[in-house]
Coordinates of C-alpha atoms in Angstrom, one line a residue:
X1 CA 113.7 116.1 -172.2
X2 CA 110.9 117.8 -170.0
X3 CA 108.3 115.2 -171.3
X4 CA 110.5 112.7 -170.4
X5 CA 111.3 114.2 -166.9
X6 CA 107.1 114.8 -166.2
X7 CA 106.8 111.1 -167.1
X8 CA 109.1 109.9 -164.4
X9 CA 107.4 112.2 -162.3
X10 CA 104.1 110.7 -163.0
X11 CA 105.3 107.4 -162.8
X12 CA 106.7 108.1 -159.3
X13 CA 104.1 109.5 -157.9
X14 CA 101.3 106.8 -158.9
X15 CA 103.9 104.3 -157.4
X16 CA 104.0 105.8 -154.3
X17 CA 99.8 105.9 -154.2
X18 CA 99.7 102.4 -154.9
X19 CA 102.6 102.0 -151.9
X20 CA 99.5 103.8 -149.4
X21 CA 97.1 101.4 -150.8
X22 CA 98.8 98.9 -149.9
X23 CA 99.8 100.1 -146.9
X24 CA 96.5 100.7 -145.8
X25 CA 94.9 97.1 -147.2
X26 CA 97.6 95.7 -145.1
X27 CA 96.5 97.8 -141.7
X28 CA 92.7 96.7 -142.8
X29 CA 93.9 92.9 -142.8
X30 CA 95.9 92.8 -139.6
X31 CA 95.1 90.8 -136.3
X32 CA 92.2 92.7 -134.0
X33 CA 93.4 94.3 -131.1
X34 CA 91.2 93.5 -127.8
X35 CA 91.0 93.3 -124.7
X36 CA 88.7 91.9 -122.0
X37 CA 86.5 93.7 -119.8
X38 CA 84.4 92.1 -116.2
X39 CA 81.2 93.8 -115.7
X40 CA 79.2 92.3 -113.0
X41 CA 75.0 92.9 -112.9
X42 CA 72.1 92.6 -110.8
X43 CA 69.0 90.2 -111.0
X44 CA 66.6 90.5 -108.4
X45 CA 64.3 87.5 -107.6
X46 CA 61.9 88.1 -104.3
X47 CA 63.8 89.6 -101.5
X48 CA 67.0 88.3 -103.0
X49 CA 70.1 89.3 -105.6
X50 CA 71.9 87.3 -108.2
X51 CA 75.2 89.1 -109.4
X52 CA 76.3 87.8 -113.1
X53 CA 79.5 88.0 -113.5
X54 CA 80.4 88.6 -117.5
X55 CA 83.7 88.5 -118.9
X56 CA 83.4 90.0 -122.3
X57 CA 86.1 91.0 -125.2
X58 CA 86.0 94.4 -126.6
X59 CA 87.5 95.1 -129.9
X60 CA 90.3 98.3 -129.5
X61 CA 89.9 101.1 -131.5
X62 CA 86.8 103.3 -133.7
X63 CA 86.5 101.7 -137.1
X64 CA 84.1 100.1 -138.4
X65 CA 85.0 96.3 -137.9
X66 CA 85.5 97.4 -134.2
X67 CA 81.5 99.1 -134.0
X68 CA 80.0 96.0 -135.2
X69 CA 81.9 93.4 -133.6
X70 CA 81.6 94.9 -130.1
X71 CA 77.8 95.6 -131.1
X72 CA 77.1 91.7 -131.7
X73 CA 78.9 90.8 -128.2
X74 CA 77.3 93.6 -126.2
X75 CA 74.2 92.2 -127.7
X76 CA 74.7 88.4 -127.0
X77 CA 75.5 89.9 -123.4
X78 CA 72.6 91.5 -122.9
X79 CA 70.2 88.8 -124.4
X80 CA 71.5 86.0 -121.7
X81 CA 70.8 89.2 -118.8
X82 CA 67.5 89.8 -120.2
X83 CA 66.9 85.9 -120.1
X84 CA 67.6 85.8 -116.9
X85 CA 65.6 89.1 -115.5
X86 CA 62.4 87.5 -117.2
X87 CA 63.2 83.9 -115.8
X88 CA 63.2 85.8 -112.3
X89 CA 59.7 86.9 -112.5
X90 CA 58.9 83.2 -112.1
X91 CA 61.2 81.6 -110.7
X92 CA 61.2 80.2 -106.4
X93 CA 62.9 82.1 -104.0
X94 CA 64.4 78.9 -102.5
X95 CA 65.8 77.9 -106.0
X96 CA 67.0 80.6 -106.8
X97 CA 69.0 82.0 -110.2
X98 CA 72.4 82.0 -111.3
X99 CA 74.4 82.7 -114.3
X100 CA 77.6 83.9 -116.2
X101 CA 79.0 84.5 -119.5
X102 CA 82.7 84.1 -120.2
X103 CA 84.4 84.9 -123.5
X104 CA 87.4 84.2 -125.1
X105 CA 89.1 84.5 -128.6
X106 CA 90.2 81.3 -130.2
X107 CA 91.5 82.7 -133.3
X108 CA 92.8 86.0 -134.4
X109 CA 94.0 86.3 -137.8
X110 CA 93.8 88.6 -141.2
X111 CA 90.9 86.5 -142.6
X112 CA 88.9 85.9 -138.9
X113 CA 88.5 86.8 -135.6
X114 CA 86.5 84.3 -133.5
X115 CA 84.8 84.6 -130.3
X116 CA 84.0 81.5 -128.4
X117 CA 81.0 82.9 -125.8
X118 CA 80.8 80.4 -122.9
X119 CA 77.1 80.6 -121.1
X120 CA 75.6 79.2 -117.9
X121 CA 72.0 79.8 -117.1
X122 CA 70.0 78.8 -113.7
X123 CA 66.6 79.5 -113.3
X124 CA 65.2 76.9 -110.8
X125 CA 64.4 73.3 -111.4
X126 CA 67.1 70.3 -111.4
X127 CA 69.9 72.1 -113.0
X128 CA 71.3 74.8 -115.3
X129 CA 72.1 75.2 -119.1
X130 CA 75.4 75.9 -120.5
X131 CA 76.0 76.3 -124.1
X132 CA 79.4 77.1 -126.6
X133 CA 79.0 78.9 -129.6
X134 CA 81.8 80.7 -131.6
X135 CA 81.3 84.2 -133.0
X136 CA 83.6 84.1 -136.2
X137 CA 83.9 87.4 -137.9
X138 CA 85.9 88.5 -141.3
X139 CA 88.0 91.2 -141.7
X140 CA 85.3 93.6 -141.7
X141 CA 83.1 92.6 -138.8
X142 CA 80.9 90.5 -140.6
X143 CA 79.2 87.6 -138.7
X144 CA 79.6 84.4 -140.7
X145 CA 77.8 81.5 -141.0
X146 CA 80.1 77.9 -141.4
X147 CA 79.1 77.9 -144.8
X148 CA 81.5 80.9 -145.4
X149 CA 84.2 79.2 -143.8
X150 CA 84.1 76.3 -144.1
X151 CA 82.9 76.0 -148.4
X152 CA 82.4 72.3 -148.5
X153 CA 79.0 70.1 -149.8
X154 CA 76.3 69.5 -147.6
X155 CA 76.9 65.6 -147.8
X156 CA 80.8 66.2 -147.3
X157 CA 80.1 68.4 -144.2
X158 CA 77.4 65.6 -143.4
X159 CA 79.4 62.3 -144.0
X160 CA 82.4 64.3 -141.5
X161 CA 80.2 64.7 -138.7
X162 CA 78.8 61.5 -138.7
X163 CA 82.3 60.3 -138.9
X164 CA 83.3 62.1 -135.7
X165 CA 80.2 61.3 -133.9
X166 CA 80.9 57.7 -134.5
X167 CA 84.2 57.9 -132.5
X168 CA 82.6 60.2 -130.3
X169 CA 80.2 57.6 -129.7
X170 CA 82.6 54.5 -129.3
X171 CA 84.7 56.5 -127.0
X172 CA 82.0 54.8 -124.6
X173 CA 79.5 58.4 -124.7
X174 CA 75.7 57.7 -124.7
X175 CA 73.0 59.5 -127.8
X176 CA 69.9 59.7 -128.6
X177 CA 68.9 56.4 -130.9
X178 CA 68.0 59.2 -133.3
X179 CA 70.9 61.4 -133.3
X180 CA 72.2 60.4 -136.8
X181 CA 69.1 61.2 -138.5
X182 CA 69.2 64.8 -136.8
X183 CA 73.2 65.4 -137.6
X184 CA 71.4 64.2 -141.7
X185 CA 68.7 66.9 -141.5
X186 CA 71.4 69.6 -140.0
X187 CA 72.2 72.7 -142.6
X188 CA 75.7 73.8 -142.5
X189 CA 74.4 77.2 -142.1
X190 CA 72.7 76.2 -139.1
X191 CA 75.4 74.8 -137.5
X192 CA 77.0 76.0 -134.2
X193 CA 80.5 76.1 -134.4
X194 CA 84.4 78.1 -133.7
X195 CA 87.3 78.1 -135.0
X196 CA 90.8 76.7 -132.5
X197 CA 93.7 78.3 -134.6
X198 CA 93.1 76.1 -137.6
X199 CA 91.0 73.6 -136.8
X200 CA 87.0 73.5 -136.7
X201 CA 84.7 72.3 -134.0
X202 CA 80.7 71.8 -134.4
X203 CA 79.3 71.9 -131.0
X204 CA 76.0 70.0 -130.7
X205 CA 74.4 71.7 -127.5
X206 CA 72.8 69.7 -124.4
X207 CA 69.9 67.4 -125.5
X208 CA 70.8 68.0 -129.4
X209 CA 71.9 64.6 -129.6
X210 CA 72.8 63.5 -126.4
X211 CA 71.4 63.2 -122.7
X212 CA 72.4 66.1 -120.6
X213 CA 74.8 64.4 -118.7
X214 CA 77.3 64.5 -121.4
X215 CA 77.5 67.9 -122.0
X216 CA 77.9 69.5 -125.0
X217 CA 79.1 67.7 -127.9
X218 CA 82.1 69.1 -129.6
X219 CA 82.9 67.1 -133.3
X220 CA 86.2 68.4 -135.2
X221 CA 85.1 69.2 -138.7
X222 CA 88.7 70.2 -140.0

């Protein structure tokens, strides 16, 4: 009787461990909470000021996931400020510089989290660059690569975005004559890209394989 009453006590108490675990696996996999923060910075070129105005999304909390997320955007930050502090070593006072960054989350989920990090740069001459690139991360802040989201060949990935630059093409935009051989040679790896809840954009950025006047070139993958 009292080995059958300690077995019902072990088998009670390694449920309700394995109740915690999941508990906690669940709490590991849910949405990220953030929020967005404005900073606005300096650049000084002559006698004159630039303020940059960057709108940037901060993962809540202390874990882990949180620290390297918010590490990567703070860093992405700071490279397009430092781009512009050395551009204003050189560039005219009668041009001048200008700039911003602008963030935004375009999926939030218990597999991904993805930040979409808008850019404009001016540094003089006939007009500015502006790029899009998503930031996808996994459940535990890992940065990854459209290969490990999207697990498809290279010729499948290949013959889709040829597909959608087609239409993009016949939608009446202008390319290079050789775009198509560039979109061949492109790794999936490589590949610039965010997530829109569950769909897939590669963005091709200005003079990939296109004149600058149409922008940057967004092809759905999935």
């Amino acid at each position: 009787m009292k080995l059958k009453k300690l077995i019902v006590a072990f088998s009670a108490a390694f449920f309700a461990i394995g109740l915690m675990v999941a508990q906690s696996s669940n709490v590991q996999a849910a949405k990220s909470k953030y929020k967005t923060s404005t900073e606005v910075r300096a650049v000084k070129y002559g006698k004159k000021t630039a303020m940059i105005k960057y709108k940037k999304i901060v993962i809540k909390g202390k874990s882990k996931k949180a620290k390297k997320i918010n590490k990567k955007l703070n860093s992405i930050a700071k490279a397009h400020y430092n781009g512009l502090k050395d551009g204003a070593k050189y560039v005219l006072p009668s041009e001048g510089i200008d700039g911003s960054m602008n963030m935004k989350v375009t999926t939030n989920n218990k597999k991904y989290i993805c930040v979409k990090v808008i850019d404009y740069s001016y540094i003089g001459g006939a007009h500015g660059y502006t790029s899009e690139i998503g930031y996808t991360f996994n459940s535990k802040g890992k940065l990854l690569k459209l290969n490990k989201v999207f697990k498809k060949s290279q010729s499948y990935v290949t013959k889709k975005l040829l597909k959608a630059f087609a239409k993009w093409k016949k939608s009446g935009h202008t390319a290079y004559e050789d775009s198509e051989k560039l979109i061949k040679k492109s790794k999936t790896k490589d590949l610039d890209y965010y997530i829109q809840g569950k769909k897939i954009y590669v963005c091709f950025q200005p003079y990939a394989v296109a004149p600058y006047s149409e922008g940057i070139v967004k092809l759905r993958l999935k």
